[in-house]
CSV table of C-alpha atoms in Angstrom, one decimal:
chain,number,residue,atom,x,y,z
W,1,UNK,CA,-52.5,-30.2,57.6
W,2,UNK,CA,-55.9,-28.1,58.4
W,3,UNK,CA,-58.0,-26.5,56.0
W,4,UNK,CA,-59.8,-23.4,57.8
W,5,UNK,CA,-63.0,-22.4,56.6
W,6,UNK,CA,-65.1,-19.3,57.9
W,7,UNK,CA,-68.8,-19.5,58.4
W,8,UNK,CA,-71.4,-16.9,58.3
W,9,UNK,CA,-73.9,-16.1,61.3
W,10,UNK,CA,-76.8,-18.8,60.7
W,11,UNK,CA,-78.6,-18.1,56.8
W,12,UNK,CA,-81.5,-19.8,55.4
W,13,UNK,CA,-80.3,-22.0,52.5
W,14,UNK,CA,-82.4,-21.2,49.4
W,15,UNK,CA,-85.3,-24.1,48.5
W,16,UNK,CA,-82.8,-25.9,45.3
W,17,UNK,CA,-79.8,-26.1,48.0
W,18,UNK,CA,-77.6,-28.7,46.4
W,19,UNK,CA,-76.8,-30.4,49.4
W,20,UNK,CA,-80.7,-30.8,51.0
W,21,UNK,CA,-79.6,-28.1,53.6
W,22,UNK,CA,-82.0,-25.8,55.2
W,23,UNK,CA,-80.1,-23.4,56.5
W,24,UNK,CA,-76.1,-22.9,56.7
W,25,UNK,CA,-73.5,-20.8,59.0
W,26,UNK,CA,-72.9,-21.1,62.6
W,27,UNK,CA,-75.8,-22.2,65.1
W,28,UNK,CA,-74.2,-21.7,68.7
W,29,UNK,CA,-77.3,-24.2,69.6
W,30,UNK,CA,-76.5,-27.1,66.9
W,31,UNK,CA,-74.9,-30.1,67.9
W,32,UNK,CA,-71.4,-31.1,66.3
W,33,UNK,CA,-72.5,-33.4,63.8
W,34,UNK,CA,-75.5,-31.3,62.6
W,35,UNK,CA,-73.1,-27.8,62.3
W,36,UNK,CA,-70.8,-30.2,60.1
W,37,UNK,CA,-73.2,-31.7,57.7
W,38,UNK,CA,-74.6,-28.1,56.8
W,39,UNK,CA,-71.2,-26.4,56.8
W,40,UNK,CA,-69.0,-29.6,54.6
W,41,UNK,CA,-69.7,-27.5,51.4
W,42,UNK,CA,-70.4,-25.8,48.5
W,43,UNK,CA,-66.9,-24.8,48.3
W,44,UNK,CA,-64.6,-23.4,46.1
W,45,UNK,CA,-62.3,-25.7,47.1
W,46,UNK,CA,-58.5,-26.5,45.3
W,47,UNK,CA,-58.4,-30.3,44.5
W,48,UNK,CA,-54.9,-30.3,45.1
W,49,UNK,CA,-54.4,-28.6,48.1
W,50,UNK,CA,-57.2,-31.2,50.0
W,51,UNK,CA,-55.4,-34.1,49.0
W,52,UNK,CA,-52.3,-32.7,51.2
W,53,UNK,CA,-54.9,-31.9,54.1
W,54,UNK,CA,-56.1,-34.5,56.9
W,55,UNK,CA,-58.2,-32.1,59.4
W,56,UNK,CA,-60.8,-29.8,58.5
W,57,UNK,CA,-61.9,-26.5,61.4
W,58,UNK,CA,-64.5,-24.7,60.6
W,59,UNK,CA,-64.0,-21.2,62.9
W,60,UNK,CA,-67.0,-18.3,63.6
W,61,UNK,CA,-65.7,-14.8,64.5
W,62,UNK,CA,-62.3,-15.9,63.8
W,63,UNK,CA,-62.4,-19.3,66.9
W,64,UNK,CA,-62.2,-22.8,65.8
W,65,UNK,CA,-65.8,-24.2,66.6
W,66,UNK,CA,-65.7,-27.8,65.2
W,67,UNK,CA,-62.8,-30.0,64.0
W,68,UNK,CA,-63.1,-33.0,61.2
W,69,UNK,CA,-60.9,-35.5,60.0
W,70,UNK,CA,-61.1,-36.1,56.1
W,71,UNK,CA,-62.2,-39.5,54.7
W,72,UNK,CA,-61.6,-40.8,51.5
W,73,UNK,CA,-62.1,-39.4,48.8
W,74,UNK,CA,-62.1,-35.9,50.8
W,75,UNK,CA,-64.6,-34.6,48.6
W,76,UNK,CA,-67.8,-34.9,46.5
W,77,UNK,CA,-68.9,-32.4,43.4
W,78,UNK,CA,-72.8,-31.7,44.8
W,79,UNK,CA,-75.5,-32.5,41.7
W,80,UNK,CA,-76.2,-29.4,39.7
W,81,UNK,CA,-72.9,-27.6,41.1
W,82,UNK,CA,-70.7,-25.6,39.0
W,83,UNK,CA,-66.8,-27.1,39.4
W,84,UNK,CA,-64.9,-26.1,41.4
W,85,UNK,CA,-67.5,-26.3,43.8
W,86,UNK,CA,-67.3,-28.9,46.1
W,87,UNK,CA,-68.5,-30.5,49.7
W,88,UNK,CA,-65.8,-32.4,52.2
W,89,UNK,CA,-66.3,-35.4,53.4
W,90,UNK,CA,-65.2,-36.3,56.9
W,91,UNK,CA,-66.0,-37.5,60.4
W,92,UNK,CA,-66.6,-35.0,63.4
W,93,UNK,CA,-64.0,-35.5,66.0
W,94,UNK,CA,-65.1,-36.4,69.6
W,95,UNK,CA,-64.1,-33.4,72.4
W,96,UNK,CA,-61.4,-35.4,73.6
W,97,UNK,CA,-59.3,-36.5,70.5
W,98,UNK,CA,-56.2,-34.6,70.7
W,99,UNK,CA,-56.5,-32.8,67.6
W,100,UNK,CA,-59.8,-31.3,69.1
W,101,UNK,CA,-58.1,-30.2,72.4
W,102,UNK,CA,-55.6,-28.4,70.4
W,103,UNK,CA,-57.9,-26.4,67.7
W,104,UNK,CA,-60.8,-26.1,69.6
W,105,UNK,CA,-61.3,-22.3,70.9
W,106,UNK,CA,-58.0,-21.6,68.8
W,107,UNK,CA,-58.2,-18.2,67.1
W,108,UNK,CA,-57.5,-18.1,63.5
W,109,UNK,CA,-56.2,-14.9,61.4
W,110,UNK,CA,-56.7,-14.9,58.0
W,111,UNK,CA,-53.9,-13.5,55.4
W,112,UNK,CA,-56.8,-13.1,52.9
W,113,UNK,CA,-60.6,-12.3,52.7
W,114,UNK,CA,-61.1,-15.6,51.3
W,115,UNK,CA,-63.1,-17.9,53.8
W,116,UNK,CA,-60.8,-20.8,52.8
W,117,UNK,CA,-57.0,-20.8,54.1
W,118,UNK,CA,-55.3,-24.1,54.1
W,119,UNK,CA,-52.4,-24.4,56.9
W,120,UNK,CA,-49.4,-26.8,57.1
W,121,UNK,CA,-49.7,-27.6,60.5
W,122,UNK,CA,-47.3,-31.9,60.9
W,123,UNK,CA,-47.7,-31.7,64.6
W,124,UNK,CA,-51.3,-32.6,64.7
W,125,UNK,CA,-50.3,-35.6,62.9
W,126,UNK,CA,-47.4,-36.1,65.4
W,127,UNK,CA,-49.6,-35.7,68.3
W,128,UNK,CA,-52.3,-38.5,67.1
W,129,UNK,CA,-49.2,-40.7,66.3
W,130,UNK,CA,-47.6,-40.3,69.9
W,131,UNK,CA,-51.2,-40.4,71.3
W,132,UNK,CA,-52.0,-44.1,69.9
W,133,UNK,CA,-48.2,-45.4,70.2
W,134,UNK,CA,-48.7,-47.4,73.2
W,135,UNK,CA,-51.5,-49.5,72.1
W,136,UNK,CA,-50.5,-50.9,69.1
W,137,UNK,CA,-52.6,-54.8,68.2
W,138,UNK,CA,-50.2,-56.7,66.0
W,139,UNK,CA,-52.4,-59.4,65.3
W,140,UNK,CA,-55.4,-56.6,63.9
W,141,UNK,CA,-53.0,-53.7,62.9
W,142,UNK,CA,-55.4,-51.5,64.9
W,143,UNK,CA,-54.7,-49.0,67.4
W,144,UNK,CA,-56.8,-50.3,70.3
W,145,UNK,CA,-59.0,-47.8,71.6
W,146,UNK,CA,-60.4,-47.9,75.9
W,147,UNK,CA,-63.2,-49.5,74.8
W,148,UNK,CA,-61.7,-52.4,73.6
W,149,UNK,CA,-62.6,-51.0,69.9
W,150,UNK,CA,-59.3,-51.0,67.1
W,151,UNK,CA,-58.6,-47.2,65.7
W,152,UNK,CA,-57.2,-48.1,62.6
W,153,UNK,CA,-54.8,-45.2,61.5
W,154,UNK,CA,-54.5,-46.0,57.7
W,155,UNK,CA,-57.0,-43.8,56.3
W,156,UNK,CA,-57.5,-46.0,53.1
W,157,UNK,CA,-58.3,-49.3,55.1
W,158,UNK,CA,-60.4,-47.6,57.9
W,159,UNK,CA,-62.8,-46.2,55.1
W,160,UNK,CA,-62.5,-50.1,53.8
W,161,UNK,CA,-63.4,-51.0,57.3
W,162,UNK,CA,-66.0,-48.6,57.3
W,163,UNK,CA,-67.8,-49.1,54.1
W,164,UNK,CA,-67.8,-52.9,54.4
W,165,UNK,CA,-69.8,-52.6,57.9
W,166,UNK,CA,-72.0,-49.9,56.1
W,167,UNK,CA,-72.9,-52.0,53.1
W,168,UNK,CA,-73.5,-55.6,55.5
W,169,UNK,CA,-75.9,-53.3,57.7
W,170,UNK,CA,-78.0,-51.9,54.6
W,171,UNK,CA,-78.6,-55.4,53.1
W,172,UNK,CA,-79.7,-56.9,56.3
W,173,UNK,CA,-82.4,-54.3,56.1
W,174,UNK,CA,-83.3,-55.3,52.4
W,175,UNK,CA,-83.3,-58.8,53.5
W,176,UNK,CA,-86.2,-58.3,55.3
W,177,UNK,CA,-88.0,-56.3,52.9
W,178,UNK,CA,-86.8,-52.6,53.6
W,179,UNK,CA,-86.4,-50.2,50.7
W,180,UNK,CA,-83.2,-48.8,51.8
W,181,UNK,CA,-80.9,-45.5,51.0
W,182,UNK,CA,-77.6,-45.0,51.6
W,183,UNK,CA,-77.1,-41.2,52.6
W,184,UNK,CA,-73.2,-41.7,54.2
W,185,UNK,CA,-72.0,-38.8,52.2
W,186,UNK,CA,-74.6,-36.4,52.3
W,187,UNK,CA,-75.9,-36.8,55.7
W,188,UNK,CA,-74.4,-37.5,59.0
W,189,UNK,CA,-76.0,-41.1,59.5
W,190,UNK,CA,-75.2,-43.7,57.0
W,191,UNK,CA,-78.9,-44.5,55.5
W,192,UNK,CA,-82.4,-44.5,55.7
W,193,UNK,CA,-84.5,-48.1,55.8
W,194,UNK,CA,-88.3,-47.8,55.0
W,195,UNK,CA,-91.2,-50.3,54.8
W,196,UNK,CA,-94.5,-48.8,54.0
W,197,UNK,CA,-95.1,-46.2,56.7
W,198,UNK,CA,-92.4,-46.8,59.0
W,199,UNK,CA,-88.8,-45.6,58.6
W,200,UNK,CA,-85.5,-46.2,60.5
W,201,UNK,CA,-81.9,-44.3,60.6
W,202,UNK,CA,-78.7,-46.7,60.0
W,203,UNK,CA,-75.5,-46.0,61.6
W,204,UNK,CA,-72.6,-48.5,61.5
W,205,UNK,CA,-69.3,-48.9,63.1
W,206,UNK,CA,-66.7,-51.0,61.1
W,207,UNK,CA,-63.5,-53.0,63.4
W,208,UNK,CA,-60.9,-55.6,63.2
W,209,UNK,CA,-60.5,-56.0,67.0
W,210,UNK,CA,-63.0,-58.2,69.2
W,211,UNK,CA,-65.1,-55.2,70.4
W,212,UNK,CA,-68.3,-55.9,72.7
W,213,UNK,CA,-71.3,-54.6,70.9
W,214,UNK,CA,-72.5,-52.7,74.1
W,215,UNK,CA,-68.9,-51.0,73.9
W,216,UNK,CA,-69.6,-49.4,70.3
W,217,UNK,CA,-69.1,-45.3,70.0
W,218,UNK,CA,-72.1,-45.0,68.0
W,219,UNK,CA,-74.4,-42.6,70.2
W,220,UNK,CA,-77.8,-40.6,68.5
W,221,UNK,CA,-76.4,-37.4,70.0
W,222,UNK,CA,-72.8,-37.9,68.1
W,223,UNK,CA,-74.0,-38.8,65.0
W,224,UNK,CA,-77.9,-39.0,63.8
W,225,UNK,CA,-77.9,-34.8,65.0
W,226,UNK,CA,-80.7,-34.0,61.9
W,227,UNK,CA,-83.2,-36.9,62.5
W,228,UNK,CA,-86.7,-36.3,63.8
W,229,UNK,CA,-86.1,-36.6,68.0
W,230,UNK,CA,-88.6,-39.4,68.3
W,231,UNK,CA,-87.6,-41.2,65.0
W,232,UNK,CA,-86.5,-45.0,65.5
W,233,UNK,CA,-83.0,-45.7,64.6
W,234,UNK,CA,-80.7,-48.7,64.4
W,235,UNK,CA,-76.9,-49.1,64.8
W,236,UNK,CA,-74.4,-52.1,64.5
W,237,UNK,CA,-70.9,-53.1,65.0
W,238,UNK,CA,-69.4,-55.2,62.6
């Protein structure tokens, strides 16, 4: 299930943007993560109909540009926004998942003028099933990836996953005397640790399978898109 949603050519978000966004829309020169986190919302968005969804495409001029899977929740209600509008919350898929090979540069037609269209679409979720089936870990219940790193496919125990490893990396930052903020579901890294004047971006990667830290997905280009380019920034696998 995909919810479709149109963007704009690139706008300047006004100064009281509700999500901290300077701009919105389609940049052909931002990076994947960066296009999501100003693009996940304000939407007027049907409760109902994201809880049947799993992929999010956001499409310019009518071609699929970006594809996310939806977390859960799916959704926040942005501070000082008016119900129903809302912001997704998701994870940008890699180039290579299959659910990126098959929406990527896919044109979209739109039965309304509304820049929101929600499409039943099961054999996405077919093709991820028959993509991980041969690499099933029965000890871990993961899907084991190349890398040696478990996919789990149960959304609810993946975000688990994820938010233990999120919540162990932020406290062994305020352990050792950082002031830290978690930012996971506004911004595309996890949190921000500072200690008088120096500052450093959080990303953590959650697994059940016996991964090799040096193996971990986490890359700046993939996920910390909107930090300063010679900002310091720390990652773990847990």
């Amino acid at each position: 299930m995909v919810v479709h949603i149109k963007l704009s050519p690139h706008k300047t978000a006004d100064g009281d943007d509700p999500l901290g966004r300077s701009w919105y829309g389609y940049d052909p020169d931002a990076i994947p993560a960066e296009l999501w986190a100003n693009n996940r919302g304000d939407w007027s968005l049907l409760a109902e109909r994201i809880s049947e969804e799993r992929w999010v495409a956001l499409n310019f001029e009518g071609q699929v540009v970006l594809v996310a899977e939806l977390e859960d929740p799916a959704y926040e209600v942005p501070p000082g926004v008016a119900r129903p509008k809302k912001a997704l919350l998701g994870r940008v898929l890699t180039e290579d998942h299959p659910v990126s090979k098959a929406l990527i540069g896919k044109q979209i037609s739109y039965s309304s003028r509304n820049a929101i269209q929600y499409d039943p679409t099961p054999e996405l979720d077919s093709l991820v099933d028959a993509d991980s089936a041969p690499a099933v870990d029965a000890e871990t219940t993961d899907w084991t990836g190349a890398a040696g790193h478990g996919v789990q496919t149960d959304p609810q125990v993946r975000r688990a996953i994820e938010d233990a490893a999120q919540d162990y990396l932020m406290n062994y930052y305020r352990d050792r005397g950082w002031t830290v903020t978690d930012t996971r579901h506004n911004r595309p890294y996890d949190a921000v640790a500072e200690r008088g004047t120096e500052r450093i971006y959080l990303e953590a990667k959650g697994t059940q399978s016996r991964g090799i830290l040096s193996s971990s997905p986490v890359t700046r280009s993939s996920t910390l898109a909107s930090i300063p380019e010679n900002a310091s920034w720390g990652s773990g696998l847990i």
